[in-house]
PDB file of C-alpha atoms in Angstrom:
ATOM      1  CA  TYR D   1      -0.332  -0.200  -0.262  1.00 91.00           C
ATOM      2  CA  PHE D   2       1.215   3.221  -0.883  1.00 90.00           C
ATOM      3  CA  GLN D   3      -0.249   7.028  -0.093  1.00 89.00           C
ATOM      4  CA  ASP D   4      -1.328   8.532  -2.836  1.00 87.00           C
ATOM      5  CA  ASP D   5       1.185  11.568  -3.447  1.00 87.00           C
ATOM      6  CA  GLY D   6      -1.496  13.936  -4.961  1.00 85.00           C
ATOM      7  CA  SER D   7       0.561  14.849  -8.629  1.00 85.00           C
ATOM      8  CA  ARG D   8      -0.517  14.249 -11.306  1.00 88.00           C
ATOM      9  CA  GLN D   9       2.330  14.432 -13.652  1.00 85.00           C
ATOM     10  CA  GLU D  10       3.021  12.198 -16.139  1.00 88.00           C
ATOM     11  CA  ARG D  11       6.447  11.141 -14.560  1.00 84.00           C
ATOM     12  CA  TYR D  12       4.350   9.572 -11.386  1.00 82.00           C
ATOM     13  CA  ALA D  13       2.203   7.561 -13.848  1.00 87.00           C
ATOM     14  CA  PRO D  14       0.753   5.292 -13.639  1.00 91.00           C
ATOM     15  CA  TYR D  15       0.346   5.042  -9.530  1.00 90.00           C
ATOM     16  CA  SER D  16       1.269   8.816  -8.409  1.00 88.00           C
ATOM     17  CA  ALA D  17       2.607   6.715  -5.181  1.00 91.00           C
ATOM     18  CA  ASN D  18       4.055   8.345  -3.029  1.00 90.00           C
ATOM     19  CA  THR D  19       7.332   6.586  -1.556  1.00 89.00           C
ATOM     20  CA  GLY D  20       8.123   8.107   1.706  1.00 86.00           C
ATOM     21  CA  PHE D  21       5.706   6.313   3.243  1.00 87.00           C
ATOM     22  CA  TYR D  22       4.144   2.681   2.005  1.00 92.00           C
ATOM     23  CA  TYR D  23       3.565  -0.672   3.363  1.00 93.00           C
ATOM     24  CA  VAL D  24       4.655  -3.666   1.587  1.00 95.00           C
ATOM     25  CA  ARG D  25       4.001  -7.684   2.317  1.00 95.00           C
ATOM     26  CA  SER D  26       7.512  -9.774   1.709  1.00 96.00           C
ATOM     27  CA  ASN D  27       7.229 -12.493  -0.638  1.00 96.00           C
ATOM     28  CA  ASP D  28       9.227 -13.312  -4.545  1.00 96.00           C
ATOM     29  CA  ARG D  29       7.670 -10.331  -6.395  1.00 96.00           C
ATOM     30  CA  THR D  30       8.498  -8.038  -3.947  1.00 97.00           C
ATOM     31  CA  ARG D  31      11.964  -8.729  -2.428  1.00 97.00           C
ATOM     32  CA  HIS D  32      12.317  -8.710  -6.922  1.00 97.00           C
ATOM     33  CA  LEU D  33      11.319  -5.305  -7.279  1.00 96.00           C
ATOM     34  CA  PHE D  34      13.268  -3.793  -4.596  1.00 96.00           C
ATOM     35  CA  ARG D  35      15.929  -5.727  -5.849  1.00 96.00           C
ATOM     36  CA  HIS D  36      16.042  -3.825  -8.976  1.00 96.00           C
ATOM     37  CA  LEU D  37      15.156  -0.809  -7.581  1.00 95.00           C
ATOM     38  CA  ILE D  38      18.930  -0.897  -5.421  1.00 95.00           C
ATOM     39  CA  TYR D  39      19.985  -2.148  -9.123  1.00 96.00           C
ATOM     40  CA  SER D  40      18.864   0.923 -10.842  1.00 96.00           C
ATOM     41  CA  SER D  41      21.257   3.275  -8.392  1.00 94.00           C
ATOM     42  CA  ASP D  42      22.122   4.812 -12.121  1.00 95.00           C
ATOM     43  CA  LEU D  43      18.068   5.735 -13.066  1.00 94.00           C
ATOM     44  CA  ILE D  44      17.795   7.476  -9.573  1.00 94.00           C
ATOM     45  CA  SER D  45      20.839   9.647  -9.647  1.00 94.00           C
ATOM     46  CA  ALA D  46      19.965  10.487 -13.374  1.00 95.00           C
ATOM     47  CA  TRP D  47      16.153  10.927 -12.803  1.00 91.00           C
ATOM     48  CA  SER D  48      17.377  12.643  -9.073  1.00 90.00           C
ATOM     49  CA  SER D  49      14.255  10.526  -7.606  1.00 89.00           C
ATOM     50  CA  HIS D  50      14.145   7.444  -5.944  1.00 91.00           C
ATOM     51  CA  GLN D  51       9.997   7.727  -6.402  1.00 92.00           C
ATOM     52  CA  GLN D  52      10.156   7.908 -10.484  1.00 92.00           C
ATOM     53  CA  VAL D  53      11.931   5.007 -10.758  1.00 94.00           C
ATOM     54  CA  LEU D  54      10.073   2.961  -8.006  1.00 95.00           C
ATOM     55  CA  ILE D  55       6.879   4.267  -9.586  1.00 94.00           C
ATOM     56  CA  GLN D  56       8.196   2.722 -13.152  1.00 95.00           C
ATOM     57  CA  LEU D  57       9.156  -0.848 -11.687  1.00 96.00           C
ATOM     58  CA  LEU D  58       6.098  -0.901  -9.395  1.00 96.00           C
ATOM     59  CA  ALA D  59       4.221  -0.874 -13.598  1.00 95.00           C
ATOM     60  CA  GLU D  60       6.823  -2.614 -14.983  1.00 96.00           C
ATOM     61  CA  ASN D  61       6.914  -5.631 -12.509  1.00 96.00           C
ATOM     62  CA  ASN D  62       2.817  -5.480 -11.817  1.00 96.00           C
ATOM     63  CA  SER D  63       2.883  -6.173 -15.500  1.00 96.00           C
ATOM     64  CA  VAL D  64       5.565  -8.920 -15.865  1.00 96.00           C
ATOM     65  CA  MET D  65       5.352 -10.434 -12.775  1.00 95.00           C
ATOM     66  CA  GLY D  66       1.806 -10.001 -11.494  1.00 95.00           C
ATOM     67  CA  LEU D  67       2.513  -7.671  -8.797  1.00 96.00           C
ATOM     68  CA  SER D  68      -0.137  -6.314  -6.459  1.00 95.00           C
ATOM     69  CA  VAL D  69       0.152  -2.696  -6.476  1.00 96.00           C
ATOM     70  CA  LYS D  70      -2.111  -1.018  -4.294  1.00 95.00           C
ATOM     71  CA  ILE D  71      -2.828   3.002  -3.538  1.00 92.00           C
ATOM     72  CA  PHE D  72      -4.681   4.877  -0.660  1.00 90.00           C
ATOM     73  CA  PRO D  73      -7.387   7.156  -2.147  1.00 88.00           C
ATOM     74  CA  LYS D  74      -6.058  10.611  -2.057  1.00 84.00           C
ATOM     75  CA  GLU D  75      -9.212  11.643  -0.020  1.00 82.00           C
ATOM     76  CA  MET D  76      -8.331   8.918   2.935  1.00 85.00           C
ATOM     77  CA  GLU D  77      -7.794  10.236   6.316  1.00 88.00           C
ATOM     78  CA  GLU D  78      -6.048   8.305   7.555  1.00 91.00           C
ATOM     79  CA  PHE D  79      -2.966   8.559   5.725  1.00 90.00           C
ATOM     80  CA  PRO D  80      -2.638  12.725   5.038  1.00 92.00           C
ATOM     81  CA  GLY D  81       0.818  14.245   3.539  1.00 90.00           C
ATOM     82  CA  GLY D  82       1.764  17.407   2.031  1.00 91.00           C
ATOM     83  CA  ALA D  83      -0.663  17.889  -0.389  1.00 91.00           C
ATOM     84  CA  GLN D  84      -3.254  18.305   2.265  1.00 92.00           C
ATOM     85  CA  PHE D  85      -0.657  20.469   4.199  1.00 94.00           C
ATOM     86  CA  HIS D  86      -0.319  22.687   1.538  1.00 94.00           C
ATOM     87  CA  ARG D  87      -3.809  22.597  -0.420  1.00 92.00           C
ATOM     88  CA  GLN D  88      -6.629  21.634   2.519  1.00 93.00           C
ATOM     89  CA  LYS D  89      -6.873  23.937   5.207  1.00 95.00           C
ATOM     90  CA  LYS D  90     -10.225  22.304   6.198  1.00 94.00           C
ATOM     91  CA  VAL D  91      -8.709  18.768   6.036  1.00 94.00           C
ATOM     92  CA  MET D  92      -5.500  20.346   8.185  1.00 95.00           C
ATOM     93  CA  LYS D  93      -8.069  22.675  10.543  1.00 96.00           C
ATOM     94  CA  LYS D  94      -9.783  18.841  11.616  1.00 95.00           C
ATOM     95  CA  ILE D  95      -5.855  17.367  12.257  1.00 94.00           C
ATOM     96  CA  MET D  96      -4.622  20.419  14.060  1.00 94.00           C
ATOM     97  CA  SER D  97      -7.914  20.457  16.597  1.00 93.00           C
ATOM     98  CA  GLY D  98      -7.607  16.621  17.366  1.00 91.00           C
ATOM     99  CA  ASP D  99     -10.752  15.607  15.197  1.00 94.00           C
ATOM    100  CA  SER D 100      -8.872  13.629  12.509  1.00 93.00           C
ATOM    101  CA  LYS D 101      -8.037  10.014  12.121  1.00 91.00           C
ATOM    102  CA  ALA D 102      -4.893  10.324  10.691  1.00 91.00           C
ATOM    103  CA  TYR D 103      -2.344   7.136  11.476  1.00 90.00           C
ATOM    104  CA  ILE D 104       0.473   9.124  10.450  1.00 89.00           C
ATOM    105  CA  PHE D 105       1.613  12.482   8.934  1.00 91.00           C
ATOM    106  CA  HIS D 106       3.817  12.153   5.825  1.00 91.00           C
ATOM    107  CA  MET D 107       5.378  15.612   4.813  1.00 93.00           C
ATOM    108  CA  SER D 108       5.872  15.343   0.835  1.00 91.00           C
ATOM    109  CA  TRP D 109       5.860  18.166  -1.196  1.00 90.00           C
ATOM    110  CA  THR D 110       7.964  20.518   1.043  1.00 91.00           C
ATOM    111  CA  GLN D 111      10.734  21.955  -0.246  1.00 89.00           C
ATOM    112  CA  ASN D 112      13.443  20.457   1.996  1.00 92.00           C
ATOM    113  CA  LYS D 113      14.241  19.055   5.357  1.00 92.00           C
ATOM    114  CA  ASP D 114      14.691  22.327   7.238  1.00 94.00           C
ATOM    115  CA  ASN D 115      10.772  23.234   6.260  1.00 96.00           C
ATOM    116  CA  LYS D 116       9.499  19.939   7.073  1.00 95.00           C
ATOM    117  CA  LEU D 117      11.319  20.552  10.372  1.00 95.00           C
ATOM    118  CA  LYS D 118      10.149  24.026  10.471  1.00 97.00           C
ATOM    119  CA  PHE D 119       6.496  22.767  10.190  1.00 97.00           C
ATOM    120  CA  PHE D 120       6.376  19.485  12.182  1.00 96.00           C
ATOM    121  CA  GLU D 121       7.268  21.794  14.753  1.00 97.00           C
ATOM    122  CA  GLN D 122       4.450  24.535  14.110  1.00 97.00           C
ATOM    123  CA  MET D 123       1.944  21.449  13.872  1.00 96.00           C
ATOM    124  CA  GLY D 124       2.897  20.379  17.346  1.00 96.00           C
ATOM    125  CA  GLU D 125       4.187  17.005  15.762  1.00 95.00           C
ATOM    126  CA  TRP D 126       7.899  17.739  16.852  1.00 96.00           C
ATOM    127  CA  TYR D 127       9.203  15.718  19.875  1.00 96.00           C
ATOM    128  CA  VAL D 128      13.024  15.866  19.405  1.00 95.00           C
ATOM    129  CA  ASN D 129      14.633  18.547  21.595  1.00 94.00           C
ATOM    130  CA  LYS D 130      16.735  20.857  19.538  1.00 91.00           C
ATOM    131  CA  GLN D 131      20.018  20.460  21.162  1.00 91.00           C
ATOM    132  CA  CYS D 132      19.837  17.123  19.791  1.00 93.00           C
ATOM    133  CA  ILE D 133      18.776  18.073  16.515  1.00 90.00           C
ATOM    134  CA  GLY D 134      22.031  18.076  13.400  1.00 89.00           C
ATOM    135  CA  LYS D 135      24.121  16.567  16.672  1.00 90.00           C
ATOM    136  CA  GLU D 136      26.336  13.448  16.629  1.00 88.00           C
ATOM    137  CA  THR D 137      26.424  11.508  19.885  1.00 84.00           C
ATOM    138  CA  HIS D 138      29.229  11.970  21.074  1.00 84.00           C
ATOM    139  CA  GLU D 139      28.204  16.143  20.959  1.00 89.00           C
ATOM    140  CA  ILE D 140      24.829  15.095  23.435  1.00 89.00           C
ATOM    141  CA  THR D 141      26.092  12.716  25.697  1.00 84.00           C
ATOM    142  CA  ASP D 142      29.789  11.186  26.794  1.00 79.00           C
ATOM    143  CA  LYS D 143      27.992   8.078  28.013  1.00 73.00           C
ATOM    144  CA  ASP D 144      28.816   4.978  25.836  1.00 70.00           C
ATOM    145  CA  VAL D 145      25.572   4.767  23.577  1.00 66.00           C
ATOM    146  CA  THR D 146      26.984   1.365  21.888  1.00 68.00           C
ATOM    147  CA  GLU D 147      24.377  -0.511  23.286  1.00 63.00           C
ATOM    148  CA  ASN D 148      22.167   2.122  24.185  1.00 57.00           C
ATOM    149  CA  LYS D 149      20.552  -0.533  27.111  1.00 62.00           C
ATOM    150  CA  ASN D 150      19.088   2.159  28.952  1.00 65.00           C
ATOM    151  CA  GLY D 151      18.289   4.735  26.391  1.00 73.00           C
ATOM    152  CA  VAL D 152      20.622   7.548  26.987  1.00 79.00           C
ATOM    153  CA  LEU D 153      19.265   9.514  23.815  1.00 86.00           C
ATOM    154  CA  VAL D 154      16.206   8.899  25.061  1.00 88.00           C
ATOM    155  CA  GLU D 155      16.500  10.479  27.986  1.00 85.00           C
ATOM    156  CA  HIS D 156      18.529  13.375  26.472  1.00 88.00           C
ATOM    157  CA  CYS D 157      16.656  14.344  23.062  1.00 93.00           C
ATOM    158  CA  CYS D 158      12.764  12.843  23.024  1.00 94.00           C
ATOM    159  CA  SER D 159      10.339  14.980  24.784  1.00 95.00           C
ATOM    160  CA  VAL D 160       6.879  13.884  26.299  1.00 95.00           C
ATOM    161  CA  GLU D 161       5.431  17.426  25.316  1.00 96.00           C
ATOM    162  CA  PRO D 162       5.806  18.393  21.591  1.00 96.00           C
ATOM    163  CA  GLN D 163       7.777  21.143  20.739  1.00 95.00           C
ATOM    164  CA  ILE D 164       5.568  23.448  19.357  1.00 96.00           C
ATOM    165  CA  THR D 165       7.276  26.720  17.482  1.00 96.00           C
ATOM    166  CA  CYS D 166       5.342  29.226  15.288  1.00 98.00           C
ATOM    167  CA  HIS D 167       7.364  29.481  11.790  1.00 98.00           C
ATOM    168  CA  TYR D 168       5.139  30.539   9.438  1.00 98.00           C
ATOM    169  CA  ARG D 169       1.193  32.216   9.619  1.00 97.00           C
ATOM    170  CA  ASP D 170       0.369  30.961   6.069  1.00 97.00           C
ATOM    171  CA  LYS D 171       0.974  27.200   7.450  1.00 97.00           C
ATOM    172  CA  PRO D 172      -1.409  25.088   9.305  1.00 97.00           C
ATOM    173  CA  SER D 173      -0.509  25.146  13.077  1.00 97.00           C
ATOM    174  CA  LYS D 174      -1.598  24.403  16.181  1.00 96.00           C
ATOM    175  CA  ILE D 175      -1.605  27.511  17.909  1.00 96.00           C
ATOM    176  CA  PRO D 176      -2.308  31.345  16.213  1.00 96.00           C
ATOM    177  CA  CYS D 177       0.747  32.379  14.784  1.00 97.00           C
ATOM    178  CA  LYS D 178      -0.544  35.533  13.772  1.00 95.00           C
ATOM    179  CA  ASP D 179       2.568  37.428  14.127  1.00 97.00           C
ATOM    180  CA  SER D 180       5.328  34.963  12.434  1.00 97.00           C
ATOM    181  CA  PRO D 181       5.813  35.806   8.213  1.00 97.00           C
ATOM    182  CA  THR D 182       4.207  33.854   5.527  1.00 97.00           C
ATOM    183  CA  ILE D 183       6.462  31.445   3.646  1.00 96.00           C
ATOM    184  CA  ASP D 184       4.240  31.865   0.172  1.00 95.00           C
ATOM    185  CA  THR D 185       3.674  34.273  -2.157  1.00 93.00           C
ATOM    186  CA  ASN D 186       0.313  35.943  -1.139  1.00 93.00           C
ATOM    187  CA  GLY D 187       0.465  33.050   1.909  1.00 93.00           C
ATOM    188  CA  ARG D 188      -3.314  33.969   3.536  1.00 94.00           C
ATOM    189  CA  PRO D 189      -3.119  32.978   7.141  1.00 96.00           C
ATOM    190  CA  PHE D 190      -4.154  29.889   8.772  1.00 96.00           C
ATOM    191  CA  TRP D 191      -5.798  30.890  11.577  1.00 93.00           C
TER     192      TRP D 191
END
């Protein structure tokens, strides 16, 4: 099962599968598919997209090997992603109010990892303490974490409460971010 990417560009045809979050049952066909994907690193590099390559392999393996490919409906509430975040204010209001049935949220359709972090912080879905972001283990603690039996990194890095920070007033947020700038040209406030 794949999330629907939301994009209908030809390069994602025929499935529009988002490859950021998916569930695959292990069997001979799926092992063949992913072995082929690993051997396709030249295409991934040339196309600058593992998603495009995997979708093409899904189509090929469906046709040649009878691989079953399933895509969740685009409107499925349980598995939202970047398309909903950036384009469906009503869906995001439901998620922000806690009235959603979402199990996961994949921050696709986002330009870079810095923005993904900011968006998750703003949504109240970030639980990593700032002192751990972008750090090597030895920069966080001097304790031996080779076996990590006592959860050393957990005690330093994981927060029980979300790390909510406002960044942009025109993006979904757990709290109103009225004093923050917009990120999108002509962006309208979320709240």
